[in-house]
Structure formats: C-alpha cells, structure tokens
C-alpha cells in the first residue's frame, strides 16, 4: 500500500471513529424567493491550531471538504443565484477551493460522496452507508462533476470562532451565505434566479 493510501486510511479511521463523538453536525437554512435552501455540514474545531496551520495540510489542488466527517451538502428547492452564478434546484456536495491570498471559492458538485464502508472496511455498521467526501483526490475523482465555482468575498468576522460555522442572514429579497472560522469569514449573496 502506498504511503498516500496508508495516510488516507489512517485519516478515515480516525475521522470515522470520532464522528459524532466530537462536534455535532451543523445545519443552516433560509428561504429565497419562497424556496428553501438548507446546508448540512460537520463542524471541525481549531483545538488550539491556527487556520493557516490547517490550510497548509490541504492537498495540492487546495480543495477542502467544507466541514468534517460526512460530506457537506446543500439542498435547493428552487433555482437561485449564488454570488451571481445561477444554480439549478437540487442537492449538491459542497467543497471550498482555498486559493492563495485568501481567494476562496465555494464549489458545488453533483457527486454526493462515497459510502464510508466502501473506502474503509472497518467502518462501524451505523456509519457504513454514510456519504464521505473525496478528501485527497477531488481533482481526479469528481472534478468533472463540478456544477459551479462561486467566488467568496472576504468579510469582517464577528469574532474568533473555534468551530467552523455556515450561516444564512436575510438580506433584501435574498440571503447572505457566510462561512466563518477562526478570525476569518467569507460570504456570497443568494438571490432568486432570474
């Protein structure tokens, strides 16, 4: 087994063993144009580490799974625009491209993850069918199923946050989607599709 596969197996084993034992999953929802949007995500904690320290651990493509443990998803009951880009109704996995110089992009993908039992033979029975994100091979595994990349604006954080948080704030006829962690935050406007 290659070092990369061994490392991935170790990460999965640790993550699966600690899933639900550490931080509860987060959920955020809003209504835009009378249609519901909902995000389901894991909430990793800094635990004394810096965000810069964690970003250095990203794979070369700088893709992050926008949470921890099971795949992060967004469900849209209707078409919307996010950050000026049209997104059709549906359910998508959520990733973040953490570009250099704080250039972050929200990435929505049709691939809803892989069952944990398929990538880790010691997965607990209650988690074998839980969808897991593509942690180290996003580009080679599912980049072809990408729906959209949405530029995120760096915004003022409301304060240091140990837990990663996704939230919606009503704004005019839409909502503002915000991702916040440590002392940083990024946002995109969500509006009814035209």
PDB file of N, CA and C in Angstrom, residues 120-188:
ATOM      1  N   UNK A 120     -13.473   2.201   3.731  1.00  0.00           N
ATOM      2  CA  UNK A 120     -12.870   1.775   4.996  1.00  0.00           C
ATOM      3  C   UNK A 120     -13.588   0.516   5.465  1.00  0.00           C
ATOM      4  N   UNK A 121     -12.896  -0.607   5.384  1.00  0.00           N
ATOM      5  CA  UNK A 121     -13.530  -1.896   5.688  1.00  0.00           C
ATOM      6  C   UNK A 121     -13.871  -2.081   7.165  1.00  0.00           C
ATOM      7  N   UNK A 122     -13.364  -1.228   8.050  1.00  0.00           N
ATOM      8  CA  UNK A 122     -13.667  -1.338   9.473  1.00  0.00           C
ATOM      9  C   UNK A 122     -14.683  -0.292   9.928  1.00  0.00           C
ATOM     10  N   UNK A 123     -15.413   0.263   8.968  1.00  0.00           N
ATOM     11  CA  UNK A 123     -16.420   1.274   9.317  1.00  0.00           C
ATOM     12  C   UNK A 123     -17.468   0.651  10.237  1.00  0.00           C
ATOM     13  N   UNK A 124     -17.866   1.370  11.281  1.00  0.00           N
ATOM     14  CA  UNK A 124     -18.928   0.861  12.154  1.00  0.00           C
ATOM     15  C   UNK A 124     -20.214   0.655  11.349  1.00  0.00           C
ATOM     16  N   UNK A 125     -20.991  -0.346  11.728  1.00  0.00           N
ATOM     17  CA  UNK A 125     -22.213  -0.666  10.994  1.00  0.00           C
ATOM     18  C   UNK A 125     -23.135   0.540  10.824  1.00  0.00           C
ATOM     19  N   UNK A 126     -23.241   1.362  11.860  1.00  0.00           N
ATOM     20  CA  UNK A 126     -24.157   2.503  11.779  1.00  0.00           C
ATOM     21  C   UNK A 126     -23.654   3.621  10.872  1.00  0.00           C
ATOM     22  N   UNK A 127     -22.413   3.500  10.376  1.00  0.00           N
ATOM     23  CA  UNK A 127     -21.856   4.542   9.510  1.00  0.00           C
ATOM     24  C   UNK A 127     -21.454   4.034   8.131  1.00  0.00           C
ATOM     25  N   UNK A 128     -21.594   2.735   7.876  1.00  0.00           N
ATOM     26  CA  UNK A 128     -21.124   2.172   6.608  1.00  0.00           C
ATOM     27  C   UNK A 128     -21.723   2.838   5.382  1.00  0.00           C
ATOM     28  N   UNK A 129     -22.967   3.261   5.461  1.00  0.00           N
ATOM     29  CA  UNK A 129     -23.625   3.861   4.304  1.00  0.00           C
ATOM     30  C   UNK A 129     -23.617   5.384   4.325  1.00  0.00           C
ATOM     31  N   UNK A 130     -22.986   5.977   5.336  1.00  0.00           N
ATOM     32  CA  UNK A 130     -22.907   7.436   5.396  1.00  0.00           C
ATOM     33  C   UNK A 130     -22.006   7.944   4.274  1.00  0.00           C
ATOM     34  N   UNK A 131     -22.428   8.982   3.553  1.00  0.00           N
ATOM     35  CA  UNK A 131     -21.605   9.512   2.456  1.00  0.00           C
ATOM     36  C   UNK A 131     -20.404  10.291   2.973  1.00  0.00           C
ATOM     37  N   UNK A 132     -19.241   9.972   2.435  1.00  0.00           N
ATOM     38  CA  UNK A 132     -17.993  10.605   2.841  1.00  0.00           C
ATOM     39  C   UNK A 132     -17.452  11.418   1.669  1.00  0.00           C
ATOM     40  N   UNK A 133     -16.852  12.542   1.924  1.00  0.00           N
ATOM     41  CA  UNK A 133     -16.336  13.363   0.821  1.00  0.00           C
ATOM     42  C   UNK A 133     -15.062  12.774   0.218  1.00  0.00           C
ATOM     43  N   UNK A 134     -14.704  13.271  -0.937  1.00  0.00           N
ATOM     44  CA  UNK A 134     -13.447  12.890  -1.579  1.00  0.00           C
ATOM     45  C   UNK A 134     -12.365  13.785  -0.990  1.00  0.00           C
ATOM     46  N   UNK A 135     -11.624  13.249  -0.035  1.00  0.00           N
ATOM     47  CA  UNK A 135     -10.708  14.057   0.766  1.00  0.00           C
ATOM     48  C   UNK A 135      -9.441  14.438   0.019  1.00  0.00           C
ATOM     49  N   UNK A 136      -8.749  13.475  -0.554  1.00  0.00           N
ATOM     50  CA  UNK A 136      -7.438  13.794  -1.126  1.00  0.00           C
ATOM     51  C   UNK A 136      -7.404  13.704  -2.643  1.00  0.00           C
ATOM     52  N   UNK A 137      -8.495  13.331  -3.267  1.00  0.00           N
ATOM     53  CA  UNK A 137      -8.432  13.139  -4.717  1.00  0.00           C
ATOM     54  C   UNK A 137      -9.574  13.834  -5.446  1.00  0.00           C
ATOM     55  N   UNK A 138      -9.962  15.014  -4.966  1.00  0.00           N
ATOM     56  CA  UNK A 138     -11.083  15.725  -5.576  1.00  0.00           C
ATOM     57  C   UNK A 138     -10.879  15.894  -7.081  1.00  0.00           C
ATOM     58  N   UNK A 139      -9.731  16.410  -7.471  1.00  0.00           N
ATOM     59  CA  UNK A 139      -9.492  16.724  -8.883  1.00  0.00           C
ATOM     60  C   UNK A 139      -9.598  15.496  -9.762  1.00  0.00           C
ATOM     61  N   UNK A 140      -8.976  14.399  -9.364  1.00  0.00           N
ATOM     62  CA  UNK A 140      -9.011  13.205 -10.220  1.00  0.00           C
ATOM     63  C   UNK A 140     -10.319  12.436 -10.092  1.00  0.00           C
ATOM     64  N   UNK A 141     -10.984  12.519  -8.951  1.00  0.00           N
ATOM     65  CA  UNK A 141     -12.175  11.694  -8.722  1.00  0.00           C
ATOM     66  C   UNK A 141     -13.474  12.340  -9.201  1.00  0.00           C
ATOM     67  N   UNK A 142     -13.687  13.617  -8.881  1.00  0.00           N
ATOM     68  CA  UNK A 142     -15.016  14.182  -9.146  1.00  0.00           C
ATOM     69  C   UNK A 142     -15.017  15.576  -9.750  1.00  0.00           C
ATOM     70  N   UNK A 143     -13.876  16.128 -10.101  1.00  0.00           N
ATOM     71  CA  UNK A 143     -13.857  17.485 -10.666  1.00  0.00           C
ATOM     72  C   UNK A 143     -14.729  17.579 -11.909  1.00  0.00           C
ATOM     73  N   UNK A 144     -14.862  16.499 -12.647  1.00  0.00           N
ATOM     74  CA  UNK A 144     -15.673  16.520 -13.867  1.00  0.00           C
ATOM     75  C   UNK A 144     -17.168  16.690 -13.572  1.00  0.00           C
ATOM     76  N   UNK A 145     -17.578  16.478 -12.321  1.00  0.00           N
ATOM     77  CA  UNK A 145     -18.984  16.610 -11.951  1.00  0.00           C
ATOM     78  C   UNK A 145     -19.285  17.942 -11.253  1.00  0.00           C
ATOM     79  N   UNK A 146     -18.303  18.828 -11.288  1.00  0.00           N
ATOM     80  CA  UNK A 146     -18.468  20.140 -10.673  1.00  0.00           C
ATOM     81  C   UNK A 146     -19.560  20.925 -11.404  1.00  0.00           C
ATOM     82  N   UNK A 147     -20.412  21.581 -10.633  1.00  0.00           N
ATOM     83  CA  UNK A 147     -21.511  22.368 -11.185  1.00  0.00           C
ATOM     84  C   UNK A 147     -21.111  23.836 -11.321  1.00  0.00           C
ATOM     85  N   UNK A 148     -20.471  24.369 -10.277  1.00  0.00           N
ATOM     86  CA  UNK A 148     -20.127  25.787 -10.285  1.00  0.00           C
ATOM     87  C   UNK A 148     -19.066  26.080  -9.235  1.00  0.00           C
ATOM     88  N   UNK A 149     -18.249  27.087  -9.517  1.00  0.00           N
ATOM     89  CA  UNK A 149     -17.327  27.662  -8.536  1.00  0.00           C
ATOM     90  C   UNK A 149     -17.755  29.100  -8.328  1.00  0.00           C
ATOM     91  N   UNK A 150     -17.991  29.451  -7.085  1.00  0.00           N
ATOM     92  CA  UNK A 150     -18.542  30.751  -6.740  1.00  0.00           C
ATOM     93  C   UNK A 150     -17.512  31.527  -5.921  1.00  0.00           C
ATOM     94  N   UNK A 151     -17.046  32.663  -6.428  1.00  0.00           N
ATOM     95  CA  UNK A 151     -16.099  33.457  -5.634  1.00  0.00           C
ATOM     96  C   UNK A 151     -16.739  33.898  -4.319  1.00  0.00           C
ATOM     97  N   UNK A 152     -15.990  33.762  -3.250  1.00  0.00           N
ATOM     98  CA  UNK A 152     -16.443  34.214  -1.936  1.00  0.00           C
ATOM     99  C   UNK A 152     -15.738  35.517  -1.597  1.00  0.00           C
ATOM    100  N   UNK A 153     -16.474  36.427  -0.970  1.00  0.00           N
ATOM    101  CA  UNK A 153     -15.905  37.702  -0.542  1.00  0.00           C
ATOM    102  C   UNK A 153     -15.396  37.545   0.888  1.00  0.00           C
ATOM    103  N   UNK A 154     -14.200  38.015   1.130  1.00  0.00           N
ATOM    104  CA  UNK A 154     -13.692  38.051   2.498  1.00  0.00           C
ATOM    105  C   UNK A 154     -14.442  39.167   3.217  1.00  0.00           C
ATOM    106  N   UNK A 155     -15.045  38.838   4.368  1.00  0.00           N
ATOM    107  CA  UNK A 155     -15.831  39.807   5.126  1.00  0.00           C
ATOM    108  C   UNK A 155     -15.339  39.841   6.565  1.00  0.00           C
ATOM    109  N   UNK A 156     -15.764  40.870   7.279  1.00  0.00           N
ATOM    110  CA  UNK A 156     -15.357  41.004   8.680  1.00  0.00           C
ATOM    111  C   UNK A 156     -15.990  39.889   9.507  1.00  0.00           C
ATOM    112  N   UNK A 157     -15.177  39.233  10.282  1.00  0.00           N
ATOM    113  CA  UNK A 157     -15.645  38.179  11.175  1.00  0.00           C
ATOM    114  C   UNK A 157     -16.303  38.805  12.400  1.00  0.00           C
ATOM    115  N   UNK A 158     -17.295  38.102  12.943  1.00  0.00           N
ATOM    116  CA  UNK A 158     -17.954  38.597  14.161  1.00  0.00           C
ATOM    117  C   UNK A 158     -17.133  38.290  15.402  1.00  0.00           C
ATOM    118  N   UNK A 159     -16.036  37.583  15.236  1.00  0.00           N
ATOM    119  CA  UNK A 159     -15.164  37.266  16.368  1.00  0.00           C
ATOM    120  C   UNK A 159     -14.528  35.918  16.161  1.00  0.00           C
ATOM    121  N   UNK A 160     -13.527  35.599  16.924  1.00  0.00           N
ATOM    122  CA  UNK A 160     -12.884  34.297  16.773  1.00  0.00           C
ATOM    123  C   UNK A 160     -13.877  33.160  17.014  1.00  0.00           C
ATOM    124  N   UNK A 161     -13.859  32.171  16.128  1.00  0.00           N
ATOM    125  CA  UNK A 161     -14.765  31.021  16.246  1.00  0.00           C
ATOM    126  C   UNK A 161     -13.950  29.742  16.227  1.00  0.00           C
ATOM    127  N   UNK A 162     -14.005  28.981  17.297  1.00  0.00           N
ATOM    128  CA  UNK A 162     -13.278  27.709  17.347  1.00  0.00           C
ATOM    129  C   UNK A 162     -13.916  26.692  16.403  1.00  0.00           C
ATOM    130  N   UNK A 163     -15.257  26.697  16.314  1.00  0.00           N
ATOM    131  CA  UNK A 163     -15.963  25.762  15.432  1.00  0.00           C
ATOM    132  C   UNK A 163     -16.266  26.413  14.088  1.00  0.00           C
ATOM    133  N   UNK A 164     -16.018  25.694  13.014  1.00  0.00           N
ATOM    134  CA  UNK A 164     -16.391  26.138  11.676  1.00  0.00           C
ATOM    135  C   UNK A 164     -17.906  26.293  11.622  1.00  0.00           C
ATOM    136  N   UNK A 165     -18.376  27.397  11.031  1.00  0.00           N
ATOM    137  CA  UNK A 165     -19.804  27.684  11.006  1.00  0.00           C
ATOM    138  C   UNK A 165     -20.245  28.153   9.625  1.00  0.00           C
ATOM    139  N   UNK A 166     -21.368  27.620   9.161  1.00  0.00           N
ATOM    140  CA  UNK A 166     -22.031  28.095   7.951  1.00  0.00           C
ATOM    141  C   UNK A 166     -23.367  28.678   8.383  1.00  0.00           C
ATOM    142  N   UNK A 167     -23.677  29.878   7.894  1.00  0.00           N
ATOM    143  CA  UNK A 167     -24.934  30.516   8.284  1.00  0.00           C
ATOM    144  C   UNK A 167     -25.545  31.287   7.119  1.00  0.00           C
ATOM    145  N   UNK A 168     -26.830  31.588   7.259  1.00  0.00           N
ATOM    146  CA  UNK A 168     -27.553  32.445   6.316  1.00  0.00           C
ATOM    147  C   UNK A 168     -28.106  33.635   7.101  1.00  0.00           C
ATOM    148  N   UNK A 169     -28.042  34.815   6.502  1.00  0.00           N
ATOM    149  CA  UNK A 169     -28.620  36.014   7.081  1.00  0.00           C
ATOM    150  C   UNK A 169     -29.529  36.648   6.039  1.00  0.00           C
ATOM    151  N   UNK A 170     -30.815  36.883   6.360  1.00  0.00           N
ATOM    152  CA  UNK A 170     -31.697  37.525   5.384  1.00  0.00           C
ATOM    153  C   UNK A 170     -31.117  38.860   4.920  1.00  0.00           C
ATOM    154  N   UNK A 171     -31.236  39.127   3.600  1.00  0.00           N
ATOM    155  CA  UNK A 171     -30.727  40.374   3.026  1.00  0.00           C
ATOM    156  C   UNK A 171     -31.586  40.740   1.820  1.00  0.00           C
ATOM    157  N   UNK A 172     -32.416  41.764   1.980  1.00  0.00           N
ATOM    158  CA  UNK A 172     -33.292  42.177   0.890  1.00  0.00           C
ATOM    159  C   UNK A 172     -34.223  41.049   0.486  1.00  0.00           C
ATOM    160  N   UNK A 173     -34.273  40.744  -0.821  1.00  0.00           N
ATOM    161  CA  UNK A 173     -35.122  39.642  -1.291  1.00  0.00           C
ATOM    162  C   UNK A 173     -34.365  38.324  -1.343  1.00  0.00           C
ATOM    163  N   UNK A 174     -33.211  38.293  -0.699  1.00  0.00           N
ATOM    164  CA  UNK A 174     -32.406  37.077  -0.689  1.00  0.00           C
ATOM    165  C   UNK A 174     -31.818  36.806   0.680  1.00  0.00           C
ATOM    166  N   UNK A 175     -30.594  36.323   0.665  1.00  0.00           N
ATOM    167  CA  UNK A 175     -29.921  35.958   1.899  1.00  0.00           C
ATOM    168  C   UNK A 175     -28.417  36.040   1.658  1.00  0.00           C
ATOM    169  N   UNK A 176     -27.658  36.158   2.717  1.00  0.00           N
ATOM    170  CA  UNK A 176     -26.205  36.112   2.614  1.00  0.00           C
ATOM    171  C   UNK A 176     -25.719  34.815   3.242  1.00  0.00           C
ATOM    172  N   UNK A 177     -24.987  34.030   2.460  1.00  0.00           N
ATOM    173  CA  UNK A 177     -24.367  32.797   2.935  1.00  0.00           C
ATOM    174  C   UNK A 177     -22.989  33.161   3.469  1.00  0.00           C
ATOM    175  N   UNK A 178     -22.688  32.753   4.703  1.00  0.00           N
ATOM    176  CA  UNK A 178     -21.394  33.067   5.307  1.00  0.00           C
ATOM    177  C   UNK A 178     -20.747  31.807   5.859  1.00  0.00           C
ATOM    178  N   UNK A 179     -19.467  31.641   5.560  1.00  0.00           N
ATOM    179  CA  UNK A 179     -18.631  30.598   6.144  1.00  0.00           C
ATOM    180  C   UNK A 179     -17.659  31.301   7.069  1.00  0.00           C
ATOM    181  N   UNK A 180     -17.576  30.875   8.330  1.00  0.00           N
ATOM    182  CA  UNK A 180     -16.703  31.546   9.293  1.00  0.00           C
ATOM    183  C   UNK A 180     -15.904  30.518  10.075  1.00  0.00           C
ATOM    184  N   UNK A 181     -14.641  30.861  10.283  1.00  0.00           N
ATOM    185  CA  UNK A 181     -13.777  30.007  11.093  1.00  0.00           C
ATOM    186  C   UNK A 181     -12.593  30.820  11.555  1.00  0.00           C
ATOM    187  N   UNK A 182     -12.172  30.579  12.774  1.00  0.00           N
ATOM    188  CA  UNK A 182     -11.096  31.336  13.405  1.00  0.00           C
ATOM    189  C   UNK A 182     -11.511  32.802  13.398  1.00  0.00           C
ATOM    190  N   UNK A 183     -10.651  33.687  12.904  1.00  0.00           N
ATOM    191  CA  UNK A 183     -10.983  35.111  12.869  1.00  0.00           C
ATOM    192  C   UNK A 183     -11.287  35.570  11.451  1.00  0.00           C
ATOM    193  N   UNK A 184     -11.708  34.634  10.585  1.00  0.00           N
ATOM    194  CA  UNK A 184     -11.971  34.959   9.191  1.00  0.00           C
ATOM    195  C   UNK A 184     -13.381  34.540   8.804  1.00  0.00           C
ATOM    196  N   UNK A 185     -13.902  35.204   7.770  1.00  0.00           N
ATOM    197  CA  UNK A 185     -15.230  34.866   7.259  1.00  0.00           C
ATOM    198  C   UNK A 185     -15.279  35.195   5.772  1.00  0.00           C
ATOM    199  N   UNK A 186     -16.106  34.443   5.048  1.00  0.00           N
ATOM    200  CA  UNK A 186     -16.286  34.617   3.612  1.00  0.00           C
ATOM    201  C   UNK A 186     -17.777  34.519   3.319  1.00  0.00           C
ATOM    202  N   UNK A 187     -18.255  35.295   2.336  1.00  0.00           N
ATOM    203  CA  UNK A 187     -19.684  35.285   2.071  1.00  0.00           C
ATOM    204  C   UNK A 187     -19.992  35.372   0.591  1.00  0.00           C
ATOM    205  N   UNK A 188     -21.249  35.061   0.274  1.00  0.00           N
ATOM    206  CA  UNK A 188     -21.790  35.204  -1.079  1.00  0.00           C
ATOM    207  C   UNK A 188     -23.270  35.516  -0.950  1.00  0.00           C
TER     208      UNK A 188
END
